[in-house]
Amino acid sequence: MATNPPPPSERASEIIQKLPSSPNLITKTGTALLGVGAAATAISQELYVVNEETIVLIASIMVFTYIGKVIQEPYSQWAEGHIQRIKKVLNDARAEHTGAVQERIDSVGQMKDVVSVTENLFALSKETAKLEAENFVQLQKVTLASELKSVLDSWVRYEQHVKESEQADLTKTVIEKVVAALKDEKTQKDILTSAITEVEQLVKSKAI
Amino acid sequence: MTNLFIQSPLSQFEVVNLIGVNAPILGNLHLNLTNLGLYASFVLFIILGLHIYGNNDSRLIPNKWSISLESSYQSLNTMVREQIGSQSERYFPFIYSLFFFILIGNLISNVPYSFAITASGVVSLGLSFTIFIGVTILALSIHKLKFFAFFIPAGTPLNLVPLLVLIELVSYLARAVSLGVRLFANLTAGHTLLKILSTYLFKLFSGSLFIAILTLIPFAIFLALVGLEIAVSLIQAFVFTLLVCSYLRDAIELH
């Protein structure tokens, strides 16, 4: 022989390895041996009678096994697909619900400062109202002042006008009087006399 | 010398006592558990077991058994809804139970050495007569005397009424028998055929090696027949429930 048989010690350990042991109490070899042995014993002891029902038994086992093998895989796939579909629907619903809850939490979270913000806004609005009131008062004052100024200005203009008018009248009167006086011969004579007197004085004084 | 003892192919359908109690009390008490009773109990336990296991601890996500049960439920519900219509929900539990009782009874009978309860005239005819009586009572309670209009087809000439009523009555009464006989005859015929063929095959296999090898050809046909019996089990359960639905619809709608 080309290959040497294993040494006896190795062979013995192999056999020991094959012996049934817990948890693999029943090995395939053991089951086959036990099955054949039990069947042989049952038949020989007439515990089991081989008859036409045995044919039905064998045929049934073959048919059931065949049907089982043929159906098992497609059925498993179909059922698994169905289960996965149900799981998907449930998981999607859960995810959707979680999303909705998270969204709600976020939206509520966004409003967590709403009290302080509202208080600040209220204070700000109070401040604004106060400022607006002050502004109104100032505006009123400004309006009043401008009104007063315009009244005073117009008064000043009136006064000035009156004064100008009086001056014009005075000037006119003076000019008229002077013109009237100049028309008077006595006055003309007096003026001439005074003028000659002045010229003489100037000559005397050798001013000219 | 061996004595060859061949049982009748119909002997498998005999109802026999398995365990009995005879006591001279309570008017000579006589209680027996027959093979019919035993297998009917098996059917009950299998149906209960299937449904308890299929319930999957009431989990929301079904397992593979639950899927098969849910699928059966849906198929039956569709059938009942199509047949009976708007009032189908009321009759669905009955139809569902009936279907599973007949189906499991039929399938159990395909197991070798077992007993076919649905191939027993007592069970199948008992079921069909009970259903027939129930359906008739239902029709009478719904339609009162108008129920008898069921036996006169619309547009029948007056002189033909007695004849047609007779024919319709016979046809109506025949339902009680036909429903049970259909199930009983199919199952009995199938099991008897298998019994006869298996007897022949056993004899052929017991002969010489050459004949035994040749017998593998008829054995292949026998295998197909075993498969056919499983199909018949399903089909007969379906046909029985379908016809019950149809009778219920007739009782509710009168034509």
GROMACS .gro file of C-alpha atoms in nm:
model
  463
    1MET     CA    1   0.000   0.000   0.000
    2ALA     CA    2   0.115   0.350  -0.085
    3THR     CA    3   0.003   0.511   0.239
    4ASN     CA    4   0.097   0.373   0.572
    5PRO     CA    5  -0.188   0.305   0.814
    6PRO     CA    6  -0.189   0.540   1.115
    7PRO     CA    7  -0.010   0.414   1.422
    8PRO     CA    8  -0.230   0.219   1.662
    9SER     CA    9  -0.224   0.489   1.929
   10GLU     CA   10  -0.351   0.752   1.683
   11ARG     CA   11  -0.618   0.521   1.551
   12ALA     CA   12  -0.736   0.451   1.905
   13SER     CA   13  -0.762   0.821   1.984
   14GLU     CA   14  -0.963   0.873   1.665
   15ILE     CA   15  -1.211   0.608   1.775
   16ILE     CA   16  -1.232   0.768   2.118
   17GLN     CA   17  -1.296   1.105   1.951
   18LYS     CA   18  -1.582   0.953   1.759
   19LEU     CA   19  -1.749   0.819   2.068
   20PRO     CA   20  -2.055   1.016   2.172
   21SER     CA   21  -1.996   1.274   2.435
   22SER     CA   22  -2.199   1.551   2.586
   23PRO     CA   23  -2.326   1.787   2.447
   24ASN     CA   24  -2.309   1.596   2.115
   25LEU     CA   25  -2.459   1.293   2.277
   26ILE     CA   26  -2.599   1.152   1.957
   27THR     CA   27  -2.372   1.158   1.657
   28LYS     CA   28  -2.475   1.071   1.305
   29THR     CA   29  -2.296   0.739   1.321
   30GLY     CA   30  -2.454   0.664   1.653
   31THR     CA   31  -2.799   0.750   1.526
   32ALA     CA   32  -2.756   0.536   1.217
   33LEU     CA   33  -2.625   0.243   1.417
   34LEU     CA   34  -2.897   0.280   1.675
   35GLY     CA   35  -3.165   0.311   1.408
   36VAL     CA   36  -3.057   0.012   1.211
   37GLY     CA   37  -3.003  -0.190   1.527
   38ALA     CA   38  -3.340  -0.094   1.670
   39ALA     CA   39  -3.518  -0.166   1.340
   40ALA     CA   40  -3.346  -0.506   1.308
   41THR     CA   41  -3.432  -0.592   1.667
   42ALA     CA   42  -3.791  -0.474   1.630
   43ILE     CA   43  -3.840  -0.679   1.314
   44SER     CA   44  -3.666  -0.989   1.448
   45GLN     CA   45  -3.858  -0.975   1.775
   46GLU     CA   46  -4.181  -0.908   1.584
   47LEU     CA   47  -4.222  -0.580   1.762
   48TYR     CA   48  -4.257  -0.426   1.420
   49VAL     CA   49  -4.425  -0.619   1.143
   50VAL     CA   50  -4.322  -0.529   0.790
   51ASN     CA   51  -4.636  -0.522   0.582
   52GLU     CA   52  -4.810  -0.307   0.320
   53GLU     CA   53  -4.833  -0.018   0.567
   54THR     CA   54  -4.452  -0.010   0.567
   55ILE     CA   55  -4.469   0.073   0.195
   56VAL     CA   56  -4.707   0.358   0.278
   57LEU     CA   57  -4.470   0.467   0.557
   58ILE     CA   58  -4.167   0.474   0.328
   59ALA     CA   59  -4.359   0.646   0.047
   60SER     CA   60  -4.501   0.899   0.291
   61ILE     CA   61  -4.161   0.976   0.439
   62MET     CA   62  -4.022   1.024   0.088
   63VAL     CA   63  -4.310   1.245  -0.024
   64PHE     CA   64  -4.316   1.449   0.297
   65THR     CA   65  -3.939   1.498   0.283
   66TYR     CA   66  -3.957   1.598  -0.082
   67ILE     CA   67  -4.244   1.840  -0.024
   68GLY     CA   68  -4.067   1.978   0.281
   69LYS     CA   69  -3.745   2.035   0.089
   70VAL     CA   70  -3.923   2.186  -0.213
   71ILE     CA   71  -4.143   2.415  -0.007
   72GLN     CA   72  -3.903   2.510   0.272
   73GLU     CA   73  -3.678   2.752   0.083
   74PRO     CA   74  -3.944   2.951  -0.110
   75TYR     CA   75  -4.169   2.957   0.195
   76SER     CA   76  -3.886   3.079   0.417
   77GLN     CA   77  -3.801   3.350   0.168
   78TRP     CA   78  -4.163   3.456   0.131
   79ALA     CA   79  -4.225   3.451   0.506
   80GLU     CA   80  -3.899   3.634   0.575
   81GLY     CA   81  -3.991   3.895   0.315
   82HIS     CA   82  -4.329   3.936   0.478
   83ILE     CA   83  -4.175   3.962   0.825
   84GLN     CA   84  -3.920   4.213   0.698
   85ARG     CA   85  -4.199   4.418   0.542
   86ILE     CA   86  -4.388   4.425   0.872
   87LYS     CA   87  -4.065   4.510   1.055
   88LYS     CA   88  -3.998   4.789   0.807
   89VAL     CA   89  -4.345   4.933   0.850
   90LEU     CA   90  -4.310   4.923   1.228
   91ASN     CA   91  -3.955   5.060   1.227
   92ASP     CA   92  -4.056   5.336   0.988
   93ALA     CA   93  -4.349   5.423   1.211
   94ARG     CA   94  -4.119   5.424   1.513
   95ALA     CA   95  -3.863   5.641   1.333
   96GLU     CA   96  -4.135   5.876   1.219
   97HIS     CA   97  -4.271   5.897   1.572
   98THR     CA   98  -3.923   5.955   1.715
   99GLY     CA   99  -3.868   6.225   1.453
  100ALA     CA  100  -4.198   6.390   1.538
  101VAL     CA  101  -4.122   6.380   1.910
  102GLN     CA  102  -3.770   6.514   1.849
  103GLU     CA  103  -3.913   6.789   1.632
  104ARG     CA  104  -4.156   6.879   1.908
  105ILE     CA  105  -3.875   6.874   2.165
  106ASP     CA  106  -3.667   7.099   1.940
  107SER     CA  107  -3.953   7.339   1.880
  108VAL     CA  108  -4.022   7.351   2.254
  109GLY     CA  109  -3.648   7.390   2.315
  110GLN     CA  110  -3.643   7.689   2.087
  111MET     CA  111  -3.901   7.851   2.309
  112LYS     CA  112  -3.714   7.781   2.633
  113ASP     CA  113  -3.594   8.152   2.656
  114VAL     CA  114  -3.936   8.280   2.567
  115VAL     CA  115  -4.005   8.415   2.922
  116SER     CA  116  -3.686   8.617   2.953
  117VAL     CA  117  -3.714   8.731   2.591
  118THR     CA  118  -4.072   8.841   2.653
  119GLU     CA  119  -3.970   9.020   2.971
  120ASN     CA  120  -3.689   9.196   2.785
  121LEU     CA  121  -3.924   9.282   2.504
  122PHE     CA  122  -4.174   9.419   2.754
  123ALA     CA  123  -3.905   9.629   2.922
  124LEU     CA  124  -3.791   9.745   2.581
  125SER     CA  125  -4.144   9.833   2.481
  126LYS     CA  126  -4.186  10.025   2.807
  127GLU     CA  127  -3.861  10.208   2.736
  128THR     CA  128  -3.977  10.277   2.382
  129ALA     CA  129  -4.310  10.409   2.505
  130LYS     CA  130  -4.133  10.632   2.755
  131LEU     CA  131  -3.894  10.760   2.491
  132GLU     CA  132  -4.181  10.818   2.254
  133ALA     CA  133  -4.360  11.015   2.524
  134GLU     CA  134  -4.049  11.224   2.588
  135ASN     CA  135  -4.005  11.268   2.218
  136PHE     CA  136  -4.362  11.390   2.194
  137VAL     CA  137  -4.305  11.637   2.474
  138GLN     CA  138  -3.987  11.763   2.310
  139LEU     CA  139  -4.163  11.786   1.977
  140GLN     CA  140  -4.437  11.988   2.142
  141LYS     CA  141  -4.179  12.217   2.298
  142VAL     CA  142  -4.004  12.259   1.968
  143THR     CA  143  -4.332  12.334   1.798
  144LEU     CA  144  -4.427  12.581   2.068
  145ALA     CA  145  -4.085  12.746   2.052
  146SER     CA  146  -4.099  12.775   1.675
  147GLU     CA  147  -4.450  12.912   1.703
  148LEU     CA  148  -4.333  13.167   1.958
  149LYS     CA  149  -4.034  13.253   1.744
  150SER     CA  150  -4.252  13.309   1.441
  151VAL     CA  151  -4.490  13.524   1.647
  152LEU     CA  152  -4.201  13.725   1.787
  153ASP     CA  153  -4.041  13.753   1.447
  154SER     CA  154  -4.359  13.887   1.303
  155TRP     CA  155  -4.381  14.128   1.597
  156VAL     CA  156  -4.026  14.242   1.533
  157ARG     CA  157  -4.103  14.284   1.167
  158TYR     CA  158  -4.411  14.484   1.257
  159GLU     CA  159  -4.217  14.704   1.499
  160GLN     CA  160  -3.948  14.758   1.240
  161HIS     CA  161  -4.203  14.842   0.984
  162VAL     CA  162  -4.374  15.087   1.216
  163LYS     CA  163  -4.038  15.245   1.299
  164GLU     CA  164  -3.942  15.272   0.936
  165SER     CA  165  -4.277  15.424   0.864
  166GLU     CA  166  -4.241  15.679   1.147
  167GLN     CA  167  -3.890  15.769   1.034
  168ALA     CA  168  -4.009  15.811   0.680
  169ASP     CA  169  -4.289  16.037   0.802
  170LEU     CA  170  -4.048  16.239   1.020
  171THR     CA  171  -3.804  16.282   0.737
  172LYS     CA  172  -4.081  16.385   0.510
  173THR     CA  173  -4.208  16.635   0.768
  174VAL     CA  174  -3.859  16.774   0.829
  175ILE     CA  175  -3.794  16.808   0.458
  176GLU     CA  176  -4.130  16.972   0.409
  177LYS     CA  177  -4.061  17.214   0.697
  178VAL     CA  178  -3.713  17.288   0.566
  179VAL     CA  179  -3.849  17.338   0.218
  180ALA     CA  180  -4.122  17.560   0.366
  181ALA     CA  181  -3.867  17.749   0.570
  182LEU     CA  182  -3.648  17.796   0.269
  183LYS     CA  183  -3.937  17.940   0.085
  184ASP     CA  184  -3.972  18.205   0.361
  185GLU     CA  185  -3.772  18.518   0.268
  186LYS     CA  186  -3.678  18.604   0.623
  187THR     CA  187  -3.532  18.267   0.668
  188GLN     CA  188  -3.353  18.292   0.335
  189LYS     CA  189  -3.218  18.629   0.447
  190ASP     CA  190  -3.108  18.495   0.784
  191ILE     CA  191  -2.933  18.206   0.621
  192LEU     CA  192  -2.765  18.433   0.375
  193THR     CA  193  -2.662  18.670   0.652
  194SER     CA  194  -2.525  18.390   0.864
  195ALA     CA  195  -2.342  18.254   0.566
  196ILE     CA  196  -2.187  18.592   0.483
  197THR     CA  197  -2.093  18.631   0.847
  198GLU     CA  198  -1.924  18.297   0.844
  199VAL     CA  199  -1.741  18.373   0.522
  200GLU     CA  200  -1.624  18.705   0.665
  201GLN     CA  201  -1.508  18.541   0.979
  202LEU     CA  202  -1.319  18.291   0.773
  203VAL     CA  203  -1.165  18.564   0.568
  204LYS     CA  204  -1.070  18.755   0.881
  205SER     CA  205  -0.920  18.456   1.025
  206LYS     CA  206  -0.743  18.408   0.698
  207ALA     CA  207  -0.871  18.067   0.673
  208ILE     CA  208  -0.940  18.105   0.306
  209MET     CA  209  -4.565  -2.252   0.703
  210THR     CA  210  -4.672  -1.892   0.711
  211ASN     CA  211  -5.030  -1.785   0.722
  212LEU     CA  212  -5.101  -1.497   0.486
  213PHE     CA  213  -5.353  -1.268   0.642
  214ILE     CA  214  -5.485  -0.985   0.427
  215GLN     CA  215  -5.720  -0.735   0.580
  216SER     CA  216  -5.991  -0.570   0.380
  217PRO     CA  217  -5.877  -0.229   0.245
  218LEU     CA  218  -6.181  -0.082   0.416
  219SER     CA  219  -6.088  -0.220   0.755
  220GLN     CA  220  -5.872   0.088   0.814
  221PHE     CA  221  -6.190   0.293   0.844
  222GLU     CA  222  -6.341   0.079   1.119
  223VAL     CA  223  -6.411   0.255   1.442
  224VAL     CA  224  -6.277   0.042   1.724
  225ASN     CA  225  -6.266   0.081   2.098
  226LEU     CA  226  -5.922   0.153   2.235
  227ILE     CA  227  -5.991   0.203   2.604
  228GLY     CA  228  -6.322   0.142   2.770
  229VAL     CA  229  -6.476   0.175   3.109
  230ASN     CA  230  -6.773  -0.043   3.198
  231ALA     CA  231  -6.913   0.012   3.541
  232PRO     CA  232  -7.243  -0.101   3.687
  233ILE     CA  233  -7.319   0.248   3.816
  234LEU     CA  234  -7.524   0.536   3.685
  235GLY     CA  235  -7.733   0.305   3.470
  236ASN     CA  236  -7.444   0.078   3.372
  237LEU     CA  237  -7.184   0.338   3.278
  238HIS     CA  238  -7.014   0.260   2.953
  239LEU     CA  239  -6.739   0.496   2.840
  240ASN     CA  240  -6.511   0.423   2.550
  241LEU     CA  241  -6.231   0.600   2.375
  242THR     CA  242  -6.241   0.494   2.012
  243ASN     CA  243  -5.979   0.555   1.748
  244LEU     CA  244  -6.217   0.813   1.605
  245GLY     CA  245  -6.233   0.994   1.938
  246LEU     CA  246  -5.858   0.970   1.984
  247TYR     CA  247  -5.781   1.116   1.643
  248ALA     CA  248  -6.049   1.382   1.682
  249SER     CA  249  -5.868   1.478   2.004
  250PHE     CA  250  -5.539   1.482   1.812
  251VAL     CA  251  -5.698   1.716   1.559
  252LEU     CA  252  -5.815   1.942   1.840
  253PHE     CA  253  -5.474   1.947   2.009
  254ILE     CA  254  -5.290   2.004   1.682
  255ILE     CA  255  -5.518   2.294   1.589
  256LEU     CA  256  -5.483   2.444   1.937
  257GLY     CA  257  -5.106   2.389   1.930
  258LEU     CA  258  -5.071   2.545   1.587
  259HIS     CA  259  -5.263   2.850   1.693
  260ILE     CA  260  -5.094   2.885   2.032
  261TYR     CA  261  -4.751   2.853   1.871
  262GLY     CA  262  -4.857   3.074   1.582
  263ASN     CA  263  -4.970   3.338   1.830
  264ASN     CA  264  -4.596   3.395   1.888
  265ASP     CA  265  -4.644   3.516   2.248
  266SER     CA  266  -4.869   3.791   2.108
  267ARG     CA  267  -4.565   3.966   1.964
  268LEU     CA  268  -4.630   4.230   1.705
  269ILE     CA  269  -4.385   4.086   1.456
  270PRO     CA  270  -4.497   3.740   1.345
  271ASN     CA  271  -4.279   3.432   1.308
  272LYS     CA  272  -4.294   3.195   1.012
  273TRP     CA  273  -4.579   2.993   1.165
  274SER     CA  274  -4.778   3.306   1.234
  275ILE     CA  275  -4.731   3.412   0.875
  276SER     CA  276  -4.875   3.083   0.749
  277LEU     CA  277  -5.172   3.113   0.984
  278GLU     CA  278  -5.228   3.478   0.901
  279SER     CA  279  -5.210   3.392   0.534
  280SER     CA  280  -5.468   3.111   0.579
  281TYR     CA  281  -5.687   3.348   0.778
  282GLN     CA  282  -5.670   3.608   0.505
  283SER     CA  283  -5.742   3.358   0.226
  284LEU     CA  284  -6.042   3.218   0.414
  285ASN     CA  285  -6.164   3.564   0.502
  286THR     CA  286  -6.148   3.666   0.136
  287MET     CA  287  -6.339   3.356   0.035
  288VAL     CA  288  -6.607   3.404   0.300
  289ARG     CA  289  -6.638   3.775   0.218
  290GLU     CA  290  -6.676   3.702  -0.151
  291GLN     CA  291  -6.933   3.428  -0.090
  292ILE     CA  292  -7.144   3.564   0.195
  293GLY     CA  293  -7.088   3.936   0.155
  294SER     CA  294  -7.151   4.204   0.413
  295GLN     CA  295  -7.253   3.965   0.691
  296SER     CA  296  -6.947   3.745   0.649
  297GLU     CA  297  -6.786   3.842   0.981
  298ARG     CA  298  -7.064   3.671   1.175
  299TYR     CA  299  -7.006   3.336   1.005
  300PHE     CA  300  -6.630   3.357   0.961
  301PRO     CA  301  -6.528   3.196   1.294
  302PHE     CA  302  -6.747   2.895   1.214
  303ILE     CA  303  -6.605   2.861   0.862
  304TYR     CA  304  -6.249   2.906   0.990
  305SER     CA  305  -6.292   2.637   1.256
  306LEU     CA  306  -6.460   2.405   1.009
  307PHE     CA  307  -6.181   2.449   0.754
  308PHE     CA  308  -5.907   2.378   1.004
  309PHE     CA  309  -6.092   2.080   1.153
  310ILE     CA  310  -6.134   1.919   0.811
  311LEU     CA  311  -5.788   2.016   0.690
  312ILE     CA  312  -5.602   1.881   0.992
  313GLY     CA  313  -5.829   1.575   1.000
  314ASN     CA  314  -5.748   1.509   0.634
  315LEU     CA  315  -5.376   1.572   0.675
  316ILE     CA  316  -5.349   1.350   0.983
  317SER     CA  317  -5.505   1.070   0.785
  318ASN     CA  318  -5.207   1.087   0.546
  319VAL     CA  319  -4.974   0.986   0.826
  320PRO     CA  320  -4.913   0.611   0.805
  321TYR     CA  321  -5.080   0.395   1.073
  322SER     CA  322  -5.318   0.675   1.152
  323PHE     CA  323  -5.695   0.690   1.127
  324ALA     CA  324  -5.887   0.907   0.882
  325ILE     CA  325  -6.164   1.071   1.080
  326THR     CA  326  -6.300   1.257   0.779
  327ALA     CA  327  -6.322   0.931   0.586
  328SER     CA  328  -6.568   0.822   0.849
  329GLY     CA  329  -6.930   0.859   0.745
  330VAL     CA  330  -7.028   0.948   1.098
  331VAL     CA  331  -6.801   1.254   1.098
  332SER     CA  332  -6.846   1.380   0.743
  333LEU     CA  333  -7.220   1.308   0.712
  334GLY     CA  334  -7.272   1.420   1.070
  335LEU     CA  335  -7.103   1.749   0.986
  336SER     CA  336  -7.296   1.796   0.664
  337PHE     CA  337  -7.634   1.713   0.820
  338THR     CA  338  -7.567   1.940   1.116
  339ILE     CA  339  -7.468   2.222   0.883
  340PHE     CA  340  -7.769   2.156   0.660
  341ILE     CA  341  -8.009   2.169   0.955
  342GLY     CA  342  -7.837   2.479   1.093
  343VAL     CA  343  -7.848   2.655   0.757
  344THR     CA  344  -8.217   2.569   0.713
  345ILE     CA  345  -8.301   2.700   1.061
  346LEU     CA  346  -8.103   3.015   0.980
  347ALA     CA  347  -8.293   3.063   0.653
  348LEU     CA  348  -8.630   3.008   0.827
  349SER     CA  349  -8.541   3.250   1.105
  350ILE     CA  350  -8.437   3.519   0.857
  351HIS     CA  351  -8.707   3.479   0.592
  352LYS     CA  352  -8.986   3.306   0.788
  353LEU     CA  353  -9.243   3.160   0.544
  354LYS     CA  354  -9.085   3.339   0.250
  355PHE     CA  355  -8.807   3.084   0.274
  356PHE     CA  356  -9.029   2.837   0.085
  357ALA     CA  357  -9.009   3.064  -0.218
  358PHE     CA  358  -8.662   2.919  -0.250
  359PHE     CA  359  -8.821   2.605  -0.395
  360ILE     CA  360  -9.006   2.791  -0.671
  361PRO     CA  361  -8.771   2.943  -0.927
  362ALA     CA  362  -8.877   3.284  -1.055
  363GLY     CA  363  -9.107   3.280  -1.360
  364THR     CA  364  -9.228   2.923  -1.315
  365PRO     CA  365  -9.566   2.852  -1.482
  366LEU     CA  366  -9.829   2.767  -1.219
  367ASN     CA  367  -9.896   2.418  -1.350
  368LEU     CA  368  -9.528   2.329  -1.322
  369VAL     CA  369  -9.497   2.451  -0.964
  370PRO     CA  370  -9.571   2.116  -0.792
  371LEU     CA  371  -9.315   1.937  -1.005
  372LEU     CA  372  -9.048   2.204  -0.967
  373VAL     CA  373  -9.106   2.229  -0.593
  374LEU     CA  374  -9.052   1.856  -0.570
  375ILE     CA  375  -8.735   1.873  -0.779
  376GLU     CA  376  -8.603   2.175  -0.587
  377LEU     CA  377  -8.686   2.011  -0.255
  378VAL     CA  378  -8.500   1.694  -0.351
  379SER     CA  379  -8.212   1.903  -0.479
  380TYR     CA  380  -8.209   2.101  -0.153
  381LEU     CA  381  -8.222   1.790   0.062
  382ALA     CA  382  -7.950   1.629  -0.147
  383ARG     CA  383  -7.715   1.901  -0.030
  384ALA     CA  384  -7.708   1.746   0.315
  385VAL     CA  385  -7.590   1.417   0.171
  386SER     CA  386  -7.372   1.545  -0.112
  387LEU     CA  387  -7.167   1.774   0.112
  388GLY     CA  388  -7.070   1.491   0.345
  389VAL     CA  389  -7.045   1.222   0.082
  390ARG     CA  390  -6.809   1.434  -0.130
  391LEU     CA  391  -6.560   1.457   0.155
  392PHE     CA  392  -6.614   1.104   0.280
  393ALA     CA  393  -6.597   0.945  -0.068
  394ASN     CA  394  -6.284   1.133  -0.175
  395LEU     CA  395  -6.095   1.046   0.138
  396THR     CA  396  -6.217   0.687   0.147
  397ALA     CA  397  -6.139   0.632  -0.220
  398GLY     CA  398  -5.790   0.777  -0.186
  399HIS     CA  399  -5.699   0.582   0.124
  400THR     CA  400  -5.849   0.262  -0.011
  401LEU     CA  401  -5.655   0.302  -0.334
  402LEU     CA  402  -5.333   0.355  -0.143
  403LYS     CA  403  -5.407   0.054   0.075
  404ILE     CA  404  -5.474  -0.171  -0.223
  405LEU     CA  405  -5.171  -0.049  -0.414
  406SER     CA  406  -4.945  -0.077  -0.110
  407THR     CA  407  -5.063  -0.437  -0.062
  408TYR     CA  408  -4.968  -0.517  -0.420
  409LEU     CA  409  -4.641  -0.331  -0.393
  410PHE     CA  410  -4.555  -0.511  -0.072
  411LYS     CA  411  -4.613  -0.843  -0.241
  412LEU     CA  412  -4.401  -0.737  -0.537
  413PHE     CA  413  -4.120  -0.603  -0.316
  414SER     CA  414  -4.130  -0.927  -0.117
  415GLY     CA  415  -4.057  -1.129  -0.431
  416SER     CA  416  -3.727  -1.178  -0.606
  417LEU     CA  417  -3.467  -0.899  -0.628
  418PHE     CA  418  -3.535  -0.847  -0.999
  419ILE     CA  419  -3.905  -0.799  -0.947
  420ALA     CA  420  -3.836  -0.575  -0.648
  421ILE     CA  421  -3.620  -0.350  -0.869
  422LEU     CA  422  -3.887  -0.346  -1.140
  423THR     CA  423  -4.147  -0.258  -0.877
  424LEU     CA  424  -3.969   0.075  -0.827
  425ILE     CA  425  -4.156   0.197  -1.138
  426PRO     CA  426  -4.507   0.145  -0.996
  427PHE     CA  427  -4.368   0.265  -0.663
  428ALA     CA  428  -4.291   0.599  -0.829
  429ILE     CA  429  -4.657   0.620  -0.935
  430PHE     CA  430  -4.753   0.530  -0.580
  431LEU     CA  431  -4.541   0.821  -0.455
  432ALA     CA  432  -4.730   1.052  -0.690
  433LEU     CA  433  -5.059   0.916  -0.550
  434VAL     CA  434  -4.943   0.986  -0.195
  435GLY     CA  435  -4.871   1.343  -0.309
  436LEU     CA  436  -5.212   1.356  -0.473
  437GLU     CA  437  -5.373   1.246  -0.145
  438ILE     CA  438  -5.212   1.542   0.030
  439ALA     CA  439  -5.347   1.771  -0.242
  440VAL     CA  440  -5.691   1.607  -0.207
  441SER     CA  441  -5.679   1.673   0.168
  442LEU     CA  442  -5.631   2.044   0.104
  443ILE     CA  443  -5.876   2.065  -0.183
  444GLN     CA  444  -6.155   1.879  -0.002
  445ALA     CA  445  -6.122   2.099   0.306
  446PHE     CA  446  -6.144   2.402   0.081
  447VAL     CA  447  -6.435   2.267  -0.124
  448PHE     CA  448  -6.631   2.172   0.189
  449THR     CA  449  -6.596   2.519   0.340
  450LEU     CA  450  -6.665   2.687   0.005
  451LEU     CA  451  -6.990   2.494  -0.030
  452VAL     CA  452  -7.089   2.573   0.328
  453CYS     CA  453  -7.033   2.940   0.245
  454SER     CA  454  -7.246   2.902  -0.065
  455TYR     CA  455  -7.529   2.738   0.136
  456LEU     CA  456  -7.505   3.015   0.395
  457ARG     CA  457  -7.532   3.276   0.122
  458ASP     CA  458  -7.840   3.098  -0.016
  459ALA     CA  459  -7.991   3.094   0.331
  460ILE     CA  460  -7.924   3.466   0.381
  461GLU     CA  461  -8.013   3.591   0.036
  462LEU     CA  462  -8.253   3.324  -0.099
  463HIS     CA  463  -8.109   3.280  -0.453
   0.00000   0.00000   0.00000
